[in-house]
mmCIF file of C-alpha atoms in Angstrom:
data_model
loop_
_atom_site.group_PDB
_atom_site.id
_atom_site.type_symbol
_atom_site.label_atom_id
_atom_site.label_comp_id
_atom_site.label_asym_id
_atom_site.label_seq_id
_atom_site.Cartn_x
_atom_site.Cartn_y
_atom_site.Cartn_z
ATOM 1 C CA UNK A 114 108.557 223.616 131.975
ATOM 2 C CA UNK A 115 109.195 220.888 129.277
ATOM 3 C CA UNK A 116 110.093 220.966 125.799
ATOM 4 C CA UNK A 117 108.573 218.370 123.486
ATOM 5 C CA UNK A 118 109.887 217.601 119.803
ATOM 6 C CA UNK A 119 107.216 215.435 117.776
ATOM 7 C CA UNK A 120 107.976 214.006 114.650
ATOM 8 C CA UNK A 121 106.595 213.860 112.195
ATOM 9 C CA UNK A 122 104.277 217.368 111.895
ATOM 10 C CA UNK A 123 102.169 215.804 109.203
ATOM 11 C CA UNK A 124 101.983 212.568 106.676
ATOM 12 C CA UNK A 125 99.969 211.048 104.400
ATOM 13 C CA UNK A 126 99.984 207.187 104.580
ATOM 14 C CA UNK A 127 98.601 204.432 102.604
ATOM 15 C CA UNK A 128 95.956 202.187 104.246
ATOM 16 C CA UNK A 129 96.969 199.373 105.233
ATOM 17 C CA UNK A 130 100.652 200.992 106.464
ATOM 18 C CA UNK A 131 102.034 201.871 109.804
ATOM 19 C CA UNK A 132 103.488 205.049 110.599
ATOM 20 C CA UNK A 133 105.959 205.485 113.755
ATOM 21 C CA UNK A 134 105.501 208.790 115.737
ATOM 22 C CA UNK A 135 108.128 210.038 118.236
ATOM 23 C CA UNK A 136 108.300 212.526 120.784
ATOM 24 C CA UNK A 137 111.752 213.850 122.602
ATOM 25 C CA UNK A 138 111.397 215.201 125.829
ATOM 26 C CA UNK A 139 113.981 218.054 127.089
ATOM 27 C CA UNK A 140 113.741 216.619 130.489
ATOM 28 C CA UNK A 141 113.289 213.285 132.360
ATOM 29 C CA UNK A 142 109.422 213.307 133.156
ATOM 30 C CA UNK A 143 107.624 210.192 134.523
ATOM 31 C CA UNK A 144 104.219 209.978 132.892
ATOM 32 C CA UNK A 145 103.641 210.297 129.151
ATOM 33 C CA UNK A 146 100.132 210.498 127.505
ATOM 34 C CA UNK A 147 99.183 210.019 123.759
ATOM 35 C CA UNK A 148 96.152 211.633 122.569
ATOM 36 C CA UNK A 149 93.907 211.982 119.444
ATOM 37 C CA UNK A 150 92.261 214.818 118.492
ATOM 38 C CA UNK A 151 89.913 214.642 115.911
ATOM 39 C CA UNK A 152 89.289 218.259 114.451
ATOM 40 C CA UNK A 153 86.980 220.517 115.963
ATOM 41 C CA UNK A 154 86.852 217.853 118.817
ATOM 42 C CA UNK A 155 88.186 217.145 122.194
ATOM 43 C CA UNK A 156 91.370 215.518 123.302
ATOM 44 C CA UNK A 157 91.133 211.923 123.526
ATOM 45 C CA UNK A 158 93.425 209.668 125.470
ATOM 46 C CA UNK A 159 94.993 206.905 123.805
ATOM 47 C CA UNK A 160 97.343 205.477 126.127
ATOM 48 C CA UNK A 161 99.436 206.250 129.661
ATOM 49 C CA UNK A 162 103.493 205.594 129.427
ATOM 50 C CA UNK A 163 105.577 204.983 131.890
ATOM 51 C CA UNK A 164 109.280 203.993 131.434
ATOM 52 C CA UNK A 165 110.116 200.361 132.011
ATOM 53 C CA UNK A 166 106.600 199.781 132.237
ATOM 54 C CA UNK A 167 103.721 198.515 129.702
ATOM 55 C CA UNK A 168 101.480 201.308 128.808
ATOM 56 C CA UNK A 169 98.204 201.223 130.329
ATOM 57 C CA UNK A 170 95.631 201.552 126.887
ATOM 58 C CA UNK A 171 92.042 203.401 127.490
ATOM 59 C CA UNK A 172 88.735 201.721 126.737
ATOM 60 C CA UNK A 173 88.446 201.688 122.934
ATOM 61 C CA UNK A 174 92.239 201.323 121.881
ATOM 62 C CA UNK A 175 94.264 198.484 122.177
ATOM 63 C CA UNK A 176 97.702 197.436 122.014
ATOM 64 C CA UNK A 177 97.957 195.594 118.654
ATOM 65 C CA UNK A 178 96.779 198.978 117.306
ATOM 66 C CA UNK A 179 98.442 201.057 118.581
ATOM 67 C CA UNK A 180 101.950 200.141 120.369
ATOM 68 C CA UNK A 181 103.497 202.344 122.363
ATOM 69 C CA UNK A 182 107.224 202.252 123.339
ATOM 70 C CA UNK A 183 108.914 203.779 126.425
ATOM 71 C CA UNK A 184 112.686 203.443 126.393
ATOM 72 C CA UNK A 185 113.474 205.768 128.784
ATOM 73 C CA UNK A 186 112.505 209.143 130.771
ATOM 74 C CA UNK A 187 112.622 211.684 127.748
ATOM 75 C CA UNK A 188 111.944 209.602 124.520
ATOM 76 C CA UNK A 189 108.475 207.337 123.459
ATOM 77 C CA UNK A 190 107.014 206.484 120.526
ATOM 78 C CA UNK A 191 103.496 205.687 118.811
ATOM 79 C CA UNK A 192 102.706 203.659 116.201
ATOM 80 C CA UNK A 193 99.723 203.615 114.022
ATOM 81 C CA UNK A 194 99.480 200.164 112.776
ATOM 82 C CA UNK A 195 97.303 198.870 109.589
ATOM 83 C CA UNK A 196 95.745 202.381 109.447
ATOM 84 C CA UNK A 197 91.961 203.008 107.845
ATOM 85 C CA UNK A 198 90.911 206.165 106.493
ATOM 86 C CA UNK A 199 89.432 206.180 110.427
ATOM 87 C CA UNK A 200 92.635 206.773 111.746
ATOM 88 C CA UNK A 201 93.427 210.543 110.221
ATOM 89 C CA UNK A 202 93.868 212.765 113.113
ATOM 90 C CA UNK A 203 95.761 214.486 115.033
ATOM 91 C CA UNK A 204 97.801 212.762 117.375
ATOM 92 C CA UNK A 205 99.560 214.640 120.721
ATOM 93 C CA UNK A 206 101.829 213.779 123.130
ATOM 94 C CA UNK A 207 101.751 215.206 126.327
ATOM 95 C CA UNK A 208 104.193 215.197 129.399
ATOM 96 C CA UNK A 209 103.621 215.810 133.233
ATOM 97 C CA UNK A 210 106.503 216.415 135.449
ATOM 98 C CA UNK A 211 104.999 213.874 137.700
ATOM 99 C CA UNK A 212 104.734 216.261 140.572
ATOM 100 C CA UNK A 213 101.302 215.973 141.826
ATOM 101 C CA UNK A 214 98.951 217.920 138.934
ATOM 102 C CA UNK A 215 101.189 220.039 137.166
ATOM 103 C CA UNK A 216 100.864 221.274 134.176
ATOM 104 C CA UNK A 217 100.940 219.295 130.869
ATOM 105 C CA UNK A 218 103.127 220.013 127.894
ATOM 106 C CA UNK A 219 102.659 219.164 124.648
ATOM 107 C CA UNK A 220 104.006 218.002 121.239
ATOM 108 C CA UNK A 221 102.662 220.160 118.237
ATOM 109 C CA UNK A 222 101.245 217.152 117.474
ATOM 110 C CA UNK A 223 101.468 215.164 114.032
ATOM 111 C CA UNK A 224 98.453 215.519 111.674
ATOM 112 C CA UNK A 225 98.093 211.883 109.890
ATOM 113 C CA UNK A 226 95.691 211.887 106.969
ATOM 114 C CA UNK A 227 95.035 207.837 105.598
ATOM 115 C CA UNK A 228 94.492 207.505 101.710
ATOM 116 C CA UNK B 25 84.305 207.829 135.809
ATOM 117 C CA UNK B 26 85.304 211.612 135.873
ATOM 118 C CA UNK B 27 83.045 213.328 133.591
ATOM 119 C CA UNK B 28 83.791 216.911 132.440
ATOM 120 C CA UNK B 29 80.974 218.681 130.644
ATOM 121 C CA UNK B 30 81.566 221.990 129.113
ATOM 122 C CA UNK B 31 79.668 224.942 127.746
ATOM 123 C CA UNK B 32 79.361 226.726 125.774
ATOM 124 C CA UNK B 33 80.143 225.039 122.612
ATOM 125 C CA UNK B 34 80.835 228.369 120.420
ATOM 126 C CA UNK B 35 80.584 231.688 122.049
ATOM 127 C CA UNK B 36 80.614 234.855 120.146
ATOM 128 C CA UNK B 37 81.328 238.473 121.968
ATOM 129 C CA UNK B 38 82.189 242.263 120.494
ATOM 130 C CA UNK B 39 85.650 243.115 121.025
ATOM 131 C CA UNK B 40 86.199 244.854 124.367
ATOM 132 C CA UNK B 41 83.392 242.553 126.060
ATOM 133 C CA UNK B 42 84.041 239.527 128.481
ATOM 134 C CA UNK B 43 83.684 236.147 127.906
ATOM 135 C CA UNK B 44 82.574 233.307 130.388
ATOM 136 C CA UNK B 45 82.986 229.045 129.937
ATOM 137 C CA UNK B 46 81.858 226.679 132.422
ATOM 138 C CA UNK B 47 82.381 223.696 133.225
ATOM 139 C CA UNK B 48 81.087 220.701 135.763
ATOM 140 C CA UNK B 49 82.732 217.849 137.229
ATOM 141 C CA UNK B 50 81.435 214.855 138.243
ATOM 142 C CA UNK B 51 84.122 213.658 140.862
ATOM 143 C CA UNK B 52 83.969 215.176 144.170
ATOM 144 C CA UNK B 53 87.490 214.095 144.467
ATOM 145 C CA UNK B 54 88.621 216.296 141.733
ATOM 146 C CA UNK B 55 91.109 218.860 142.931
ATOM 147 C CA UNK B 56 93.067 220.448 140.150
ATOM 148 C CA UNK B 57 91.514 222.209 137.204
ATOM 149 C CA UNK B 58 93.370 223.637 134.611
ATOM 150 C CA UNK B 59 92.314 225.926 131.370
ATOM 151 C CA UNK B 60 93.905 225.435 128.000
ATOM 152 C CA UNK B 61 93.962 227.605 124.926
ATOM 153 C CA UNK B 62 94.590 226.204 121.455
ATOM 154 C CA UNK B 63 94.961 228.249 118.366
ATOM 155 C CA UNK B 64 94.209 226.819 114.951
ATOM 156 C CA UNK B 65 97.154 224.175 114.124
ATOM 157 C CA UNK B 66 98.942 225.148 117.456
ATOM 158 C CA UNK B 67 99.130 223.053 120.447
ATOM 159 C CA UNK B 68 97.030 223.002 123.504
ATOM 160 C CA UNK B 69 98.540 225.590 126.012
ATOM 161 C CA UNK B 70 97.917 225.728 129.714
ATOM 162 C CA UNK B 71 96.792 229.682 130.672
ATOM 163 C CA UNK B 72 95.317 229.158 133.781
ATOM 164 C CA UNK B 73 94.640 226.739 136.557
ATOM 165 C CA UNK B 74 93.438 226.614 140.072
ATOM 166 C CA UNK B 75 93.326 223.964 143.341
ATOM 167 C CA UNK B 76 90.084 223.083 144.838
ATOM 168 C CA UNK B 77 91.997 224.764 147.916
ATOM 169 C CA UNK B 78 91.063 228.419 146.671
ATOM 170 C CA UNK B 79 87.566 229.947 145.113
ATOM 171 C CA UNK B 80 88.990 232.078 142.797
ATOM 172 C CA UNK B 81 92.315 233.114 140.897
ATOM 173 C CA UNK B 82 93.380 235.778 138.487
ATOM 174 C CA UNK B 83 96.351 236.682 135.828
ATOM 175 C CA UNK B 84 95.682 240.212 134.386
ATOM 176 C CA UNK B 85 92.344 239.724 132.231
ATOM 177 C CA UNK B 86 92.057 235.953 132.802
ATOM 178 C CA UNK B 87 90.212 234.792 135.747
ATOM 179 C CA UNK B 88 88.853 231.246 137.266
ATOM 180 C CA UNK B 89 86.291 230.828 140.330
ATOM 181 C CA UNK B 90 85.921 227.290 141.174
ATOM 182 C CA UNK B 91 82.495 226.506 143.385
ATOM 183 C CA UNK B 92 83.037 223.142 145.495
ATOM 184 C CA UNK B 93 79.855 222.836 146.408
ATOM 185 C CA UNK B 94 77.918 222.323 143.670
ATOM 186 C CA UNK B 95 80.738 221.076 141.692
ATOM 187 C CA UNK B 96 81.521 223.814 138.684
ATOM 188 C CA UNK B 97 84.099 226.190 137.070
ATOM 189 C CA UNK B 98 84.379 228.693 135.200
ATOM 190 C CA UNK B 99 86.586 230.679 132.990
ATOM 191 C CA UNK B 100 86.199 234.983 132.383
ATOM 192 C CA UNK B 101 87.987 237.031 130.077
ATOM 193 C CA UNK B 102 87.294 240.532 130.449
ATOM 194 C CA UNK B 103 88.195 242.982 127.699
ATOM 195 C CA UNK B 104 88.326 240.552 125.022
ATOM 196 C CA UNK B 105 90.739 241.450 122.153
ATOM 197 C CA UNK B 106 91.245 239.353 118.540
ATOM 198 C CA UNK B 107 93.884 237.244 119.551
ATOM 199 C CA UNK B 108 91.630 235.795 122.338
ATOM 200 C CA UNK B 109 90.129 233.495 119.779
ATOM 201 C CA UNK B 110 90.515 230.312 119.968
ATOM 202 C CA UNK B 111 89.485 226.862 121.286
ATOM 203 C CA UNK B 112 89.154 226.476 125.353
ATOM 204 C CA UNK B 113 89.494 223.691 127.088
ATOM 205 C CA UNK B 114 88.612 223.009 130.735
ATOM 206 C CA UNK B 115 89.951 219.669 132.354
ATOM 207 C CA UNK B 116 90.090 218.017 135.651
ATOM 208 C CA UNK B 117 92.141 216.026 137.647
ATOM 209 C CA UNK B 118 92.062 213.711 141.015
ATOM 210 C CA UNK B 119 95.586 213.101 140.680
ATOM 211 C CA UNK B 120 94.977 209.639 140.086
ATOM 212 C CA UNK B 121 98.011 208.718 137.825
ATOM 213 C CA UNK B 122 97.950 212.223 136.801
ATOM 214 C CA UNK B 123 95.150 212.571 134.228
ATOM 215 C CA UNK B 124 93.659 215.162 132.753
ATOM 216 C CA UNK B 125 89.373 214.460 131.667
ATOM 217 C CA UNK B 126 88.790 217.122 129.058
ATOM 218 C CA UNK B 127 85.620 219.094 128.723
ATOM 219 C CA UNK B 128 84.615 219.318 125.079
ATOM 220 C CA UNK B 129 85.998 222.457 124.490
ATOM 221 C CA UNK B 130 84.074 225.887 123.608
ATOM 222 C CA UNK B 131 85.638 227.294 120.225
ATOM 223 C CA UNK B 132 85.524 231.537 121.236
ATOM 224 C CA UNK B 133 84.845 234.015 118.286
ATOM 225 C CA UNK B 134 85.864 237.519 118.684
ATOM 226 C CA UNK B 135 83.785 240.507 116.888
ATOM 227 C CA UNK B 136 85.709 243.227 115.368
#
């Protein structure tokens, strides 16, 4: 199993701002995923990281938007850059052991409202 | 792409009833399907999964049969109790860099 700390649980940010989300890992894992979940809805996959690797961005999200670091097996980070009132979600991160279909662990994700 | 399609969208059973979600796949290459539960303002959590090497699989009241052929799963709760409410989500996988394609999720009501 894995062990995911996300920070931060909640915040509300001026439009216009970034906010910085991280998530610690207790355990070296290989692939990293970043969703959004709007509320009520489905999970919705931002982005794929991979350490020492650029993250590979689904249709719809780009990396200007939404930069993702990798620094190493346990740690990554999302930013939310010039956010809209659009961008208040829910955002997750989720971790696979990288054994073939595991299962995924997740943050407890951090719920961003934009003012 | 993998599609997942899931239904239904809100299901509502007495207490003590069972409780059945499906879901269909568009990817015949599909071979790992997991079921998650998420509580209000908790995270998704994995409760039961199964290969496309076996039909069926069970864990106490929690069940999945899986159905190759013509491409669907489905999740059964027998004996339903409160805390079984919730939002379930169905998901598949090909294994291709290890993604998960969500169904849409069926939000579960339990009557008193």
């Amino acid at each position: 199993s894995a062990v995911i700390s996300q920070k931060p649980s909640r915040d509300i940010c001026q439009r216009g701002t970034s906010l910085t989300i991280q998530c610690q890992v207790d355990s070296q894992v290989t692939m990293m995923f970043w969703y959004r979940q709007q509320p009520g809805q489905s999970l919705t996959l931002i982005a794929t990281a991979n350490q020492g690797s650029e993250a590979t961005y689904e249709s719809g999200f780009v990396i200007d938007k939404f930069p993702i670091s990798r620094p190493n097996l346990t740690f990554s980070t999302l930013t939310v850059s010039n956010m809209s009132p659009e961008d208040s979600s829910i955002y997750l991160c989720s971790v696979s052991s990288g054994t073939w279909n595991t299962e995924a662990f997740f943050g407890q994700g951090t719920r961003l409202t934009v003012v | 792409g993998e599609n997942v399609e899931q239904h239904p969208s809100t299901l509502s059973v007495q207490e003590g009833d069972s409780a059945v979600i499906k879901c269909t796949y568009s990817d015949s290459a599909s071979n790992y399907f997991p079921w998650y539960k998420q509580e209000l303002g908790k995270r998704p959590q994995l409760i039961i999964d199964i290969r496309s090497n076996v039909g069926e699989k069970k864990d106490q009241r929690i069940a999945v049969t899986l159905n190759k052929t013509a491409k669907h799963f489905s999740l059964h709760i027998t004996e339903t109790q409160p805390e079984d409410s919730a939002v379930y989500f169905c998901a598949a996988s090909t294994g291709r860099n290890y993604q998960l394609i969500w169904g849409a999720g069926t939000k579960l009501i339990i009557k008193p």
